[in-house]
PDB file of C-alpha atoms and ligand atoms in Angstrom:
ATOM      1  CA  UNK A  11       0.000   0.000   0.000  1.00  0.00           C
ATOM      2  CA  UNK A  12       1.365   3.461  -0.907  1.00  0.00           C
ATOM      3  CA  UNK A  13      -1.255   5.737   0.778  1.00  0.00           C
ATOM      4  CA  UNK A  14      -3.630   7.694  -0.950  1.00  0.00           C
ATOM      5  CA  UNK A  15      -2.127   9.819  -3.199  1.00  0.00           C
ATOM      6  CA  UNK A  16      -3.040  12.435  -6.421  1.00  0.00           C
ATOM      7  CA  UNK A  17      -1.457  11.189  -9.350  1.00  0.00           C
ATOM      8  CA  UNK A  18      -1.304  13.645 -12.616  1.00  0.00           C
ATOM      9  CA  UNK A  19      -2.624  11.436 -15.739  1.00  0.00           C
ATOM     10  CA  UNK A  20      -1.814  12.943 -19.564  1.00  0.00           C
ATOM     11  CA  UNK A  21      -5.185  11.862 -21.210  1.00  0.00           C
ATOM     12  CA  UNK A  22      -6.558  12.120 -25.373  1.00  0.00           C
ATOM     13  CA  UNK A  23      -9.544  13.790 -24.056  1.00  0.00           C
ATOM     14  CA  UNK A  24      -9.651  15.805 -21.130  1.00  0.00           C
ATOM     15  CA  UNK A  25      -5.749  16.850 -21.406  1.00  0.00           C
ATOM     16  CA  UNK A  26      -3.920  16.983 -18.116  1.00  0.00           C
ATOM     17  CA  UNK A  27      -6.137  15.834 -15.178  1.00  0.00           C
ATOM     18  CA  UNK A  28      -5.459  15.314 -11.240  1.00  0.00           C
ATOM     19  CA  UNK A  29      -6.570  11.697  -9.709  1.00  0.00           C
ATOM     20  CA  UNK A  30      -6.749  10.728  -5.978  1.00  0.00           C
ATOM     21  CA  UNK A  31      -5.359   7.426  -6.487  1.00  0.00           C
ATOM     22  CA  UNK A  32      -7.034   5.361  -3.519  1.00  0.00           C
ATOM     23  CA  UNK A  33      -4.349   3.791  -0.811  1.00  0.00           C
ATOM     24  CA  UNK A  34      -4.865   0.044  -2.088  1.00  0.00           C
ATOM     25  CA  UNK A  35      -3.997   0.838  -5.869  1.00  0.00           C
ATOM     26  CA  UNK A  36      -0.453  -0.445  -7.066  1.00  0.00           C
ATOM     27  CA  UNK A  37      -0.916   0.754 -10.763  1.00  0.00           C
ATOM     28  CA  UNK A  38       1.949   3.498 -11.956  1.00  0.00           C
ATOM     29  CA  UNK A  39      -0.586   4.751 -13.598  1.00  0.00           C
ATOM     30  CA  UNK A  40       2.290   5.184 -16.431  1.00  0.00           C
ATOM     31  CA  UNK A  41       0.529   3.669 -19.706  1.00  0.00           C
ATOM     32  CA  UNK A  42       0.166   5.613 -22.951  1.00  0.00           C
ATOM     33  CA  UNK A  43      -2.111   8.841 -22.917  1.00  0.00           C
ATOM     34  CA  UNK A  44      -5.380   7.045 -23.155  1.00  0.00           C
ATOM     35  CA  UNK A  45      -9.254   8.209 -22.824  1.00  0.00           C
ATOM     36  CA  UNK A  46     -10.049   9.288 -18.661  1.00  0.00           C
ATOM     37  CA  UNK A  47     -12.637   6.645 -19.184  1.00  0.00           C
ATOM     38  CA  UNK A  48      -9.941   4.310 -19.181  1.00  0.00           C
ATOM     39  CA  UNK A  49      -7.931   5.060 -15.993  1.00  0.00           C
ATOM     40  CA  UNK A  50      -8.118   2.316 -14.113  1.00  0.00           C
ATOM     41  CA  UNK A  51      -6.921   1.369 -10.456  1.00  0.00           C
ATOM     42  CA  UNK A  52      -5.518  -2.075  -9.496  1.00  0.00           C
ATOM     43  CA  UNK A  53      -4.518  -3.457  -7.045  1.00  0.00           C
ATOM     44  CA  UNK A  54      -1.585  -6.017  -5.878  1.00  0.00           C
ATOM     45  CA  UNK A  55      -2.527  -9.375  -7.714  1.00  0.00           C
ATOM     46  CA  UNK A  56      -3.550 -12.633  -5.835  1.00  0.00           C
ATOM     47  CA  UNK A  57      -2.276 -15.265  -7.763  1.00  0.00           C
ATOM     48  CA  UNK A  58      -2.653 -19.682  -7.063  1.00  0.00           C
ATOM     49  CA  UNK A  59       0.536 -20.324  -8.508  1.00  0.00           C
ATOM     50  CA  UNK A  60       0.729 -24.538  -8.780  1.00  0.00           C
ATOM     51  CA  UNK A  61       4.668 -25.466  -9.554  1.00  0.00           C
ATOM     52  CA  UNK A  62       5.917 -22.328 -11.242  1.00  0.00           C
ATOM     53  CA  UNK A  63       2.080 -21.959 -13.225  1.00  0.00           C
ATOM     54  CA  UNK A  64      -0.087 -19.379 -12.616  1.00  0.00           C
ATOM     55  CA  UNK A  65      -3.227 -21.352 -12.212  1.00  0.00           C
ATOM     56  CA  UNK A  66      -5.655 -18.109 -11.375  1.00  0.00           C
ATOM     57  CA  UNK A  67      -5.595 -14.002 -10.825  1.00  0.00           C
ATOM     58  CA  UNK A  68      -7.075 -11.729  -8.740  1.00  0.00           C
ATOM     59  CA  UNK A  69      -7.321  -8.203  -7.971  1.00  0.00           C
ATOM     60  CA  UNK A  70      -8.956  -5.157  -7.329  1.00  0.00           C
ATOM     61  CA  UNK A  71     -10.021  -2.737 -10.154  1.00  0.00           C
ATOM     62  CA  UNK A  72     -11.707   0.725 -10.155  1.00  0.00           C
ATOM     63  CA  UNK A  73     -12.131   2.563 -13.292  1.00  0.00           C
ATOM     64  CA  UNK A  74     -12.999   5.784 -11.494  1.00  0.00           C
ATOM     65  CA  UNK A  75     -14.528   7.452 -14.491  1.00  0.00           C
ATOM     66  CA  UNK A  76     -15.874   4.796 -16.189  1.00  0.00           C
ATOM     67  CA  UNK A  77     -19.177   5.659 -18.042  1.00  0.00           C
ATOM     68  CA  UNK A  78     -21.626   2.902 -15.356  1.00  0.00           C
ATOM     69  CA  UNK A  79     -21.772   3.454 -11.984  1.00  0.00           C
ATOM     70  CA  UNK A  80     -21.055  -0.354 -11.367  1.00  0.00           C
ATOM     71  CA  UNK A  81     -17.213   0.052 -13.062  1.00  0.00           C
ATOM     72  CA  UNK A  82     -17.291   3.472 -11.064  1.00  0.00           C
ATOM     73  CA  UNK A  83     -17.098   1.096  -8.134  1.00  0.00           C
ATOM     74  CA  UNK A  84     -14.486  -0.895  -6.613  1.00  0.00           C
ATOM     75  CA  UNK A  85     -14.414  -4.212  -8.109  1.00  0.00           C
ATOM     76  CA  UNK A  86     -12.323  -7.586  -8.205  1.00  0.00           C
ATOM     77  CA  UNK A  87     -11.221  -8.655 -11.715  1.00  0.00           C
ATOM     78  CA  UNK A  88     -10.711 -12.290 -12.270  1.00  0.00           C
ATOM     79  CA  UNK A  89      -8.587 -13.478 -14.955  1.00  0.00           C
ATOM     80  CA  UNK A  90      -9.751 -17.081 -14.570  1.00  0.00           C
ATOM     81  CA  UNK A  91     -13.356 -16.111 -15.412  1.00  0.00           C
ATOM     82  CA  UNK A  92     -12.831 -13.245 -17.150  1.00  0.00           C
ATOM     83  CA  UNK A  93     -15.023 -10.835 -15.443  1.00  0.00           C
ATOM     84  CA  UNK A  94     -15.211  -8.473 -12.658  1.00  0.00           C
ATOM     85  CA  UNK A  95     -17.135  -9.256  -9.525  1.00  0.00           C
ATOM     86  CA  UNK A  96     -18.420  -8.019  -6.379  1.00  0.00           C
ATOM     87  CA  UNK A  97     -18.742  -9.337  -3.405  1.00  0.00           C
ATOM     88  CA  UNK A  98     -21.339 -12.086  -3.776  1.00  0.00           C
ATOM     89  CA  UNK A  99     -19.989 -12.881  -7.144  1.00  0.00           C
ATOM     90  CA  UNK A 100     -16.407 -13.436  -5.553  1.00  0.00           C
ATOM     91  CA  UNK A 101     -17.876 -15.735  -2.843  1.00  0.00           C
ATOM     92  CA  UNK A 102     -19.406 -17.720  -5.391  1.00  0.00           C
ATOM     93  CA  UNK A 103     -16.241 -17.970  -7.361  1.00  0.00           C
ATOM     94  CA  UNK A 104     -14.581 -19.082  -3.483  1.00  0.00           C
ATOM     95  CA  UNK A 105     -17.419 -21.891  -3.266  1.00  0.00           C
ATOM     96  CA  UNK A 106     -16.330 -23.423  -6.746  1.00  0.00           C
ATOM     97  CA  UNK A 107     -12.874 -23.475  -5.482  1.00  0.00           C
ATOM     98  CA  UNK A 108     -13.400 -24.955  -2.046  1.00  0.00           C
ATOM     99  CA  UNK A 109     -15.958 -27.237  -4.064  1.00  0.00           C
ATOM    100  CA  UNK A 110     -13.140 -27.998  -6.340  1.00  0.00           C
ATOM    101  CA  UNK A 111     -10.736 -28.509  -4.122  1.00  0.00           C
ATOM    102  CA  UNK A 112     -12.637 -31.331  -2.477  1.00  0.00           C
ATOM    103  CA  UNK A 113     -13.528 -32.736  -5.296  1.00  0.00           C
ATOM    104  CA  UNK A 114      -9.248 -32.780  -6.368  1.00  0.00           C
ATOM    105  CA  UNK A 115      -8.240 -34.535  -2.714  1.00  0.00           C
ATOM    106  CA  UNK A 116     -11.456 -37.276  -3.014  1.00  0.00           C
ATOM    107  CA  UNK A 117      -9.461 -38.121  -6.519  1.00  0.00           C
ATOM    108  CA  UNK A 118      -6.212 -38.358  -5.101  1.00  0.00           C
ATOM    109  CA  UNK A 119      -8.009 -40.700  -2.961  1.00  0.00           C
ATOM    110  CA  UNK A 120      -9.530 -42.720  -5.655  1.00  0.00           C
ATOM    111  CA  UNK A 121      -6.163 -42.366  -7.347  1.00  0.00           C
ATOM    112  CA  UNK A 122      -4.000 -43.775  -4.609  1.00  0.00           C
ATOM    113  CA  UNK A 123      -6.910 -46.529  -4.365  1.00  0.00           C
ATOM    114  CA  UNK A 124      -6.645 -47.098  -7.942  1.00  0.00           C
ATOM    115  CA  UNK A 125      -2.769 -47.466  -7.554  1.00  0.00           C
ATOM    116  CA  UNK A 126      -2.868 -49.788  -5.044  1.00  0.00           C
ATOM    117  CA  UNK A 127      -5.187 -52.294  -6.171  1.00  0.00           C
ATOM    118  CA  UNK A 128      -2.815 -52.699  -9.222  1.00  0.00           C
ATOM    119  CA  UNK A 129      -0.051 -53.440  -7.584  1.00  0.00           C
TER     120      UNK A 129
HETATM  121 ZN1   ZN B 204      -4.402   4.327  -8.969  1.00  0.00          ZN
END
């Protein structure tokens, strides 16, 4: 975390502008001159990383002047799904996980069943 902080952005369409870049956002905020619509805080990524392989990605996003209210707002982006959530869509995305997970150790028990019996 850096603190909150105002940032100075070069932008196509409303020139120089001033943006209180919230305390959680790790973006340098140093890309191309773009459209304001397309500033966009993130956060530090979360990332399952299974022997060297990123396996999923997770973060928080705010595109502060984004043209809907709901990208206005603070958001988690999930590159395994693809979208951006909130906070009962990131639960859900937890419960497939946990629900995943259980199903991965009651194979590795059918596996190591499996194993045996052919040995
Ligand atoms: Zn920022």
């Amino acid at each position: 975390m850096r603190g909150v902080r105002w940032i100075t952005i070069q932008t196509a369409d409303h020139g120089l502008i001033h943006v209180l870049c919230p305390d959680w956002c790790t973006s340098r905020h140093d890309h191309r001159p773009g459209y304001r619509s397309d500033i966009l805080h993130t956060g530090p990524d979360h990332i399952a990383v299974f022997r060297g392989q990123d396996l999923a990605l997770a973060c928080l996003v705010q595109a502060p002047f984004a043209d809907t209210a709901e990208r206005r707002g603070i958001w988690v982006s999930s590159d395994d799904v693809g979208i951006e959530l909130d906070p009962a869509g990131l639960d859900e995305l937890a419960a497939v996980y946990v629900e995943y997970a259980a199903h991965l150790l009651q194979l590795s028990r059918q596996l190591t069943a499996l194993r045996g019996e052919g040995q």
